[in-house]
Coordinates of C-alpha atoms in Angstrom, one line a residue:
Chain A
X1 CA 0.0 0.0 0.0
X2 CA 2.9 2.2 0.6
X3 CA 6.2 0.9 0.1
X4 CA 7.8 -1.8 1.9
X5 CA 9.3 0.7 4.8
X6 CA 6.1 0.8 6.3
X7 CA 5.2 -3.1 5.9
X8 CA 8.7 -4.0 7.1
X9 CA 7.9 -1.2 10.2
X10 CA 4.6 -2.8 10.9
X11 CA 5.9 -6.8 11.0
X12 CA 8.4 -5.7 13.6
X13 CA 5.9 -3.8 15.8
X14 CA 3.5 -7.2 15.5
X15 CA 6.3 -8.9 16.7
X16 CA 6.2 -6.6 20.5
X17 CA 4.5 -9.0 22.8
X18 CA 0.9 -7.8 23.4
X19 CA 0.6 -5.9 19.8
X20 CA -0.8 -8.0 17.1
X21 CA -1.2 -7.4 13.1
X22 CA -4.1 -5.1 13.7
X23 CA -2.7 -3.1 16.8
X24 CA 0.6 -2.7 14.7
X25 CA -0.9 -1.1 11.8
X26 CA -2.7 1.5 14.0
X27 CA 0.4 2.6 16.1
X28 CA 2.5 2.7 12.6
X29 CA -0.2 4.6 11.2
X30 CA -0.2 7.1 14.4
X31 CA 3.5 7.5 13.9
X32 CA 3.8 8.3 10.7
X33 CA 1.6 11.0 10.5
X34 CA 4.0 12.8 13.6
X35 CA 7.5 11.7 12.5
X36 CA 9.1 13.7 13.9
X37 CA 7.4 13.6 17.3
X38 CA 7.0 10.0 17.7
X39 CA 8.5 8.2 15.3
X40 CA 12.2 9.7 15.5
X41 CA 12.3 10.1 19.5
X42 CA 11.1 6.0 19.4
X43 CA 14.0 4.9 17.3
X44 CA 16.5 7.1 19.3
X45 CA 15.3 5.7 22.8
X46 CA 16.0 2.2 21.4
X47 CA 19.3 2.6 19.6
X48 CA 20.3 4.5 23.0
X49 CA 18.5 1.9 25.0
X50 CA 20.6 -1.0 22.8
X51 CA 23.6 0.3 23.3
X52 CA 23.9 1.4 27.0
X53 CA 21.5 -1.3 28.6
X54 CA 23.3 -4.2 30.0
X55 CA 23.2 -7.2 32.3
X56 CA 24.8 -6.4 35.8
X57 CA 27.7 -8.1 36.1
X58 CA 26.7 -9.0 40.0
X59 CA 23.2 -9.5 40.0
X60 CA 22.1 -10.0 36.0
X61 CA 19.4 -6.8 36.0
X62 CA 19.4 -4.8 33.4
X63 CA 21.3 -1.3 33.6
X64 CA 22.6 1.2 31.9
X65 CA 25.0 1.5 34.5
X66 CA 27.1 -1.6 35.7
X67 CA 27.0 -2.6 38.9
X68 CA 23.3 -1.8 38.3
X69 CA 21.5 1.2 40.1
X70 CA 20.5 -1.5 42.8
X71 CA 23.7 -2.5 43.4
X72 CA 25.0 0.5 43.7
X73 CA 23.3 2.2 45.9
X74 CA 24.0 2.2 49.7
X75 CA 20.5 2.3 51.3
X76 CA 19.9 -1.2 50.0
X77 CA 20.2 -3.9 53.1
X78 CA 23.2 -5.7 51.6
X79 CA 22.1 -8.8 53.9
X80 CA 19.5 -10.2 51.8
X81 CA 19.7 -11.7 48.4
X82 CA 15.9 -12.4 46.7
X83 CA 16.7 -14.3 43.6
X84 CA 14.3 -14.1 40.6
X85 CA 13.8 -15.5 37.5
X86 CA 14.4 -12.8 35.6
X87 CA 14.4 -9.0 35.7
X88 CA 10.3 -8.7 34.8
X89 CA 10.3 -10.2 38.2
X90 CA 12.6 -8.0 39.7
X91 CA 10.9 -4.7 38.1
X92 CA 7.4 -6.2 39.6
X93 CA 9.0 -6.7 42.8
X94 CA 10.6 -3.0 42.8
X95 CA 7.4 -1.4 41.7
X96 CA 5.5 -3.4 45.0
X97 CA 8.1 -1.6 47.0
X98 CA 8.0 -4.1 49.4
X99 CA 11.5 -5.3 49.4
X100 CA 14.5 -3.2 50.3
X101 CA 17.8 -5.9 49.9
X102 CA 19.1 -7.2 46.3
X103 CA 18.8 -9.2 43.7
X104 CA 19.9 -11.8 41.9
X105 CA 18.5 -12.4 38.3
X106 CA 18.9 -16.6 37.4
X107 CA 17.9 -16.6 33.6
X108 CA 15.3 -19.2 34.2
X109 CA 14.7 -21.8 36.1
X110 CA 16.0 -25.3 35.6
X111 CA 13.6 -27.3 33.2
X112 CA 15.4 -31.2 31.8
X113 CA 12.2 -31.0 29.1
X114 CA 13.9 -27.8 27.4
X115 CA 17.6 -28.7 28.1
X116 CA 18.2 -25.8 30.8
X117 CA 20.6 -27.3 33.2
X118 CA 22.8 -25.8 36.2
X119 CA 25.2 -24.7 33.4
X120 CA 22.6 -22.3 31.8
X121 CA 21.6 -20.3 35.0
X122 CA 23.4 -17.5 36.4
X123 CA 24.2 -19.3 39.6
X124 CA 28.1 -19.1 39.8
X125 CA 27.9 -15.3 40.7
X126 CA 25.6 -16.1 43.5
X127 CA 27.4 -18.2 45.1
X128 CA 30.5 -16.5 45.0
X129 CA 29.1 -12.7 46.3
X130 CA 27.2 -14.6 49.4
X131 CA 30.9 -16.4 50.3
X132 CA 32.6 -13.1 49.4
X133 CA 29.4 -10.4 51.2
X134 CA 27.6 -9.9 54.0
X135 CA 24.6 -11.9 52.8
X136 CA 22.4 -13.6 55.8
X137 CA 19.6 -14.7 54.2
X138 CA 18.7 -15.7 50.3
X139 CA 14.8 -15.3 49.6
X140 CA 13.5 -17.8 46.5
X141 CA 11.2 -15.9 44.9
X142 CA 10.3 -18.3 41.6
X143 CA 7.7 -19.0 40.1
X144 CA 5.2 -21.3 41.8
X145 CA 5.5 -23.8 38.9
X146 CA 7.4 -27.9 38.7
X147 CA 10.2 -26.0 37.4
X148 CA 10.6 -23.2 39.8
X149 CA 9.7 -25.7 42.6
X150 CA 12.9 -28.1 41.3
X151 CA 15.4 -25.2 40.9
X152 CA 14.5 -23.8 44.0
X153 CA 14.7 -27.4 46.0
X154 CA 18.5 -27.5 44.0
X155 CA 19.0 -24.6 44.9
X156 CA 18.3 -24.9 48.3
X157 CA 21.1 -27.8 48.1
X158 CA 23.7 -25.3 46.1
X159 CA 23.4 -23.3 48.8
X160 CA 23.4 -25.3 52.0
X161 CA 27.5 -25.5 52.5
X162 CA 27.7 -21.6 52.9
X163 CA 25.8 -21.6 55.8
X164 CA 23.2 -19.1 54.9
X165 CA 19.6 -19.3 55.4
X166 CA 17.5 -20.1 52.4
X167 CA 13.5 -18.8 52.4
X168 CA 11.0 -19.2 49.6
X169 CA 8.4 -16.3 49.2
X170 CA 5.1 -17.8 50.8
X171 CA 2.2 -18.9 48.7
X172 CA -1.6 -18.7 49.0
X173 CA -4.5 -16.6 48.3
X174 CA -3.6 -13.6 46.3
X175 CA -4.7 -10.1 47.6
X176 CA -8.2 -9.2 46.5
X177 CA -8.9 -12.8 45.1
X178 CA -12.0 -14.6 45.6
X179 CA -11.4 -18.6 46.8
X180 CA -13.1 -19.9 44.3
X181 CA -11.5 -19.2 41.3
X182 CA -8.5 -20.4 42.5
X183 CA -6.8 -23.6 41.9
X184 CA -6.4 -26.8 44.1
X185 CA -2.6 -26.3 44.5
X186 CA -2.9 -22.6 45.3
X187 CA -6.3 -23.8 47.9
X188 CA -3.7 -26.6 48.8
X189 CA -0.9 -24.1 49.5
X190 CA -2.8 -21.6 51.5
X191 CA -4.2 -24.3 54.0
X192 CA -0.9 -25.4 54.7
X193 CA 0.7 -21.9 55.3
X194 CA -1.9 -20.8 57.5
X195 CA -1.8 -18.6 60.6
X196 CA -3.1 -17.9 63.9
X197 CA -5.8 -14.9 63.5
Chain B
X1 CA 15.0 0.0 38.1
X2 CA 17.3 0.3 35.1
X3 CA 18.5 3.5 34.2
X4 CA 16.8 6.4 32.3
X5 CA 16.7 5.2 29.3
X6 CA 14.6 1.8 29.9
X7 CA 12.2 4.0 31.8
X8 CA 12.0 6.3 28.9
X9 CA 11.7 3.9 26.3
X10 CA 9.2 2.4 28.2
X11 CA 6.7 5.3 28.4
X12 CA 7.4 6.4 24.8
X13 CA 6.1 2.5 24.2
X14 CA 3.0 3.0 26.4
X15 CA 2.4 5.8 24.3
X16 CA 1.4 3.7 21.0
X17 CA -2.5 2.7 20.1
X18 CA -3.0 -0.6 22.0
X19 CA -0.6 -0.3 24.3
X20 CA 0.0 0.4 28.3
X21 CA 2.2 0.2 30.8
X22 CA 1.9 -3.4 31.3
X23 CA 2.0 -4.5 27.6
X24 CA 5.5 -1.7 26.9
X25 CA 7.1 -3.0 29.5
X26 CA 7.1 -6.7 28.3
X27 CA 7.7 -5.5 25.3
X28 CA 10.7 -3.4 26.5
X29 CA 11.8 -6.3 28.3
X30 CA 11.9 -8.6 25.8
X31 CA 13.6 -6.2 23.5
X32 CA 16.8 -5.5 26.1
X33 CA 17.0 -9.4 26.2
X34 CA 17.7 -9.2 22.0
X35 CA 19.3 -5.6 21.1
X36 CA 20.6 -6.5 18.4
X37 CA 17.9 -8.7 16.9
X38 CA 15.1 -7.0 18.0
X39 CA 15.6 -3.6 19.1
X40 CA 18.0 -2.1 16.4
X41 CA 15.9 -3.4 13.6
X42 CA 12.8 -1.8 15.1
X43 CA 15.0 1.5 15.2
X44 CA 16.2 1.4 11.7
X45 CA 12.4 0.9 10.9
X46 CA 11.0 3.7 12.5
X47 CA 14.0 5.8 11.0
X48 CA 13.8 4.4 7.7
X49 CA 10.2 5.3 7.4
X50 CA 10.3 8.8 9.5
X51 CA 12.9 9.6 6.6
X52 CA 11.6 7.7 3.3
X53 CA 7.6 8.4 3.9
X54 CA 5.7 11.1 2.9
X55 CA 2.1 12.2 2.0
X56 CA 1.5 11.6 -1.6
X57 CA 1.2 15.0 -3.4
X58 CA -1.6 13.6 -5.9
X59 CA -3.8 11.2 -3.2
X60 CA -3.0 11.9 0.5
X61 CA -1.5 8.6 1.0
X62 CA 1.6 7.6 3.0
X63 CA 4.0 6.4 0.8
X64 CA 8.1 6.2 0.6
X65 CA 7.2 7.0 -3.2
X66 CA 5.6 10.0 -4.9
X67 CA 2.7 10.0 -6.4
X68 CA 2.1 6.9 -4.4
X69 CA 2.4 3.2 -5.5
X70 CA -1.3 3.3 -5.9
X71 CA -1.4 6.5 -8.2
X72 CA 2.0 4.9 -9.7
X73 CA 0.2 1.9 -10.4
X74 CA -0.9 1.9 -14.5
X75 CA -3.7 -1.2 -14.0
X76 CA -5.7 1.1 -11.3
X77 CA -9.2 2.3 -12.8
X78 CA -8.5 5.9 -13.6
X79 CA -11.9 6.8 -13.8
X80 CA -12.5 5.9 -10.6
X81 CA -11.7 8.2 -7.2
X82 CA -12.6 6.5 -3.6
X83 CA -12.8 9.5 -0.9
X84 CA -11.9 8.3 2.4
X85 CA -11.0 10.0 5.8
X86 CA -7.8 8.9 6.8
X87 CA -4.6 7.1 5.0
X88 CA -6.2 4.2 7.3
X89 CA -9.5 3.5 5.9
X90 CA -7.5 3.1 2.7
X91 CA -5.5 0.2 4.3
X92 CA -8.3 -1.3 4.7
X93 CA -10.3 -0.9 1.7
X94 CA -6.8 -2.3 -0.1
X95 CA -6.9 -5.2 2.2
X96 CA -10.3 -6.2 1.3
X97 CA -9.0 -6.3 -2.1
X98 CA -12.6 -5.3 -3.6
X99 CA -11.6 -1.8 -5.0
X100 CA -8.9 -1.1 -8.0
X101 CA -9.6 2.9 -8.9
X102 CA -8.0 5.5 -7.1
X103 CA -8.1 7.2 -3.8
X104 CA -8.3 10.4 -1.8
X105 CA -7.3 11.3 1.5
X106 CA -9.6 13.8 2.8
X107 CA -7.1 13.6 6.3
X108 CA -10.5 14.0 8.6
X109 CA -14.0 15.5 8.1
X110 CA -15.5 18.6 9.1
X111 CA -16.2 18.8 12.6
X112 CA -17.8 22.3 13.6
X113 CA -17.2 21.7 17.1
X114 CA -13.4 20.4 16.6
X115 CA -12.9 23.5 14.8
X116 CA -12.2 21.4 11.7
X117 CA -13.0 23.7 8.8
X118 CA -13.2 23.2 4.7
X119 CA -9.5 24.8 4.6
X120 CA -8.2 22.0 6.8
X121 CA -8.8 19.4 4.5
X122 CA -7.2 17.8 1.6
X123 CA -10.1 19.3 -1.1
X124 CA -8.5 21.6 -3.5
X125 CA -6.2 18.8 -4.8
X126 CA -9.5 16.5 -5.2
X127 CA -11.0 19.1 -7.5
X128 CA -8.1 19.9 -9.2
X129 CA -8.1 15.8 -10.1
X130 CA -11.2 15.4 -11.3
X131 CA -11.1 18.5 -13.5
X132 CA -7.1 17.9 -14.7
X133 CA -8.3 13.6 -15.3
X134 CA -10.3 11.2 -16.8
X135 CA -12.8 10.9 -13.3
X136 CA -16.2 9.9 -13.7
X137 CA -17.1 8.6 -10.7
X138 CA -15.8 9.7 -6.9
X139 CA -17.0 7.4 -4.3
X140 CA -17.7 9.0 -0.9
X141 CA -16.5 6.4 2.0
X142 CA -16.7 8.2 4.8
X143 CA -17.3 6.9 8.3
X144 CA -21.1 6.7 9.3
X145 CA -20.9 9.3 11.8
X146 CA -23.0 12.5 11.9
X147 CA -19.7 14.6 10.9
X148 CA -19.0 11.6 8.0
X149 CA -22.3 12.4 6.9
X150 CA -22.1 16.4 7.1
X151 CA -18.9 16.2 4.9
X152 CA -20.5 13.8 2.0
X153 CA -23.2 16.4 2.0
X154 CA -21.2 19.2 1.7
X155 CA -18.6 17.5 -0.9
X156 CA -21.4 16.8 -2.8
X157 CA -22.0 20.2 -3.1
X158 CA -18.3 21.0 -4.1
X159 CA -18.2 18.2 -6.7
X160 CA -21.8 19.3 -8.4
X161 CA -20.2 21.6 -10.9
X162 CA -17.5 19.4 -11.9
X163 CA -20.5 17.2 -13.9
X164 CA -18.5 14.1 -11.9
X165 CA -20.8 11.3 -10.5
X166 CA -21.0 11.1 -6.9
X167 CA -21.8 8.0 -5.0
X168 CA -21.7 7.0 -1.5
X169 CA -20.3 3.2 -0.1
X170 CA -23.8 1.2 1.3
X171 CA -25.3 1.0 4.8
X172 CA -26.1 -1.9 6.4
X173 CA -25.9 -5.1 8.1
X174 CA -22.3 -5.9 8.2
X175 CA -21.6 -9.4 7.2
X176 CA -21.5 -11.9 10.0
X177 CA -23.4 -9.4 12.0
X178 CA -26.5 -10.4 13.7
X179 CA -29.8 -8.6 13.6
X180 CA -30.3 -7.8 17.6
X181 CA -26.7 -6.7 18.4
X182 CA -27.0 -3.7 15.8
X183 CA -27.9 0.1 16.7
X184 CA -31.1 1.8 15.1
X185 CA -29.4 3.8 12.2
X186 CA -27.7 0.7 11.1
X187 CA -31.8 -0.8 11.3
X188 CA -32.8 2.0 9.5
X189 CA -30.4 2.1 6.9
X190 CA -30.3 -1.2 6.2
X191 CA -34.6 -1.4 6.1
X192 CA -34.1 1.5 4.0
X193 CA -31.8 0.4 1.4
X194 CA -33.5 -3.2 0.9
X195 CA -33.2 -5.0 -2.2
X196 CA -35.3 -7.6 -4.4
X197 CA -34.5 -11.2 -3.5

């Protein structure tokens, strides 16, 4: 319809995760009537973004500084070490601002069915800042899934000979949830972590 | 969480049609996890196009050519010019693949209370067409909407000394559509413009 610049534009915004064929065409259509505006000031904030944002050498979120801002910045509790999956969980945890210590970003959980073993996950840095920090206490926070239960239980055994105590982020009845919609393991879970009142 | 510029590409992303904050930050995400695959390509994209595509003198269309691939094109019906509102409605009229004249791009319709006058539209080229051509039929396909409607009228108007033939796309039941889900215009109309069985 209008050269292949703006059909090549449009297959790569379909691609984004939540934008589809139809969704692409409307936001390619919305920037190209304001180039300059919004399409210009997109493409510079990813070429910028490309090239300064990087994995943290020490705890795997993304920065554009390295050690990340986390990691860098003194108020944090350097005790505690909640490990994540990856760094969608940490920005979800960071935007709850309910924890206050750092991170540590695996790259995935362990999972034999799609060949991720030990070797894959960003493990070696973790052990090697709790024997060389101050770190009392690593928090699992995975997913509540087979896999994240496994890589948590290995890790749990990875991490036994430094001495350090291991927690896993509680499970049960999400906030605001109604019982029943959930399902039997998350029923399952909540009984069994349940509390005096 | 990540530097500036993840936060600022981030909101720029929220900005597009069909996306929030939710659905730009996976999408962000997933991009940092592939710079070079994913987010440089999109840049080049957005550049290439912001640079390459430009309304076509002739039509109104977006196109890195000009006059346009479709005013380019020598098997499109000359005699034939399709008004529509925006560059988009002309997408999808070429999707449908049931149209083979030419366009116009009226870029909006006049909206009294938007302050949208005759002088901010795309007109004086659309007469200068039909009188310069070979047009012998310009097909009104404006939106269905009171201000669609006020600007057929008043095209009509504009177009009556040129001799041209003016026609407007059909109301109705859109296919696939059921009966009871429809409002009363689209009733009306499609009562109104019945046809022998």
């Amino acid at each position: 319809m209008g050269g292949p610049e703006i059909d090549h534009l449009i297959g790569l915004l379909a691609k984004l995760p939540g934008m589809g064929p139809r969704s692409a065409r409307r936001a390619a259509l919305k920037m190209l009537q304001q180039p300059e505006t919004r399409m210009l000031p997109l493409a510079a904030a990813l070429t910028e973004a490309a090239r300064r944002v990087r994995p943290c050498a020490d705890c795997g979120n993304l920065d554009s500084q390295d050690p990340c801002t986390i990691c860098a910045d003194p108020h944090r509790d350097r005790s505690m070490i909640c490990v994540v999956e990856g760094v969608g969980d940490l920005w979800a945890l960071e935007r709850a601002m309910v924890y206050h210590g750092l991170y540590h970003v695996l790259r995935g959980t362990l999972s034999p069915l799609s060949g991720i073993g030990p070797e894959d996950l960003n493990v070696a840095t973790l052990l090697s800042r709790i024997t060389e920090g101050d770190v009392t206490e690593v928090i699992l926070a995975l997913g509540a899934t087979v896999d994240g239960a496994a890589t948590a239980h290995w890790l749990t055994d990875q991490l036994h000979p430094t001495g350090v105590t291991v927690t896993r982020v509680g499970q049960g009845v999400p906030m605001g949830g109604a019982l029943d919609v959930l399902d039997d393991g998350t029923l399952a879970a909540a009984l069994r972590t349940r509390r005096a009142n």
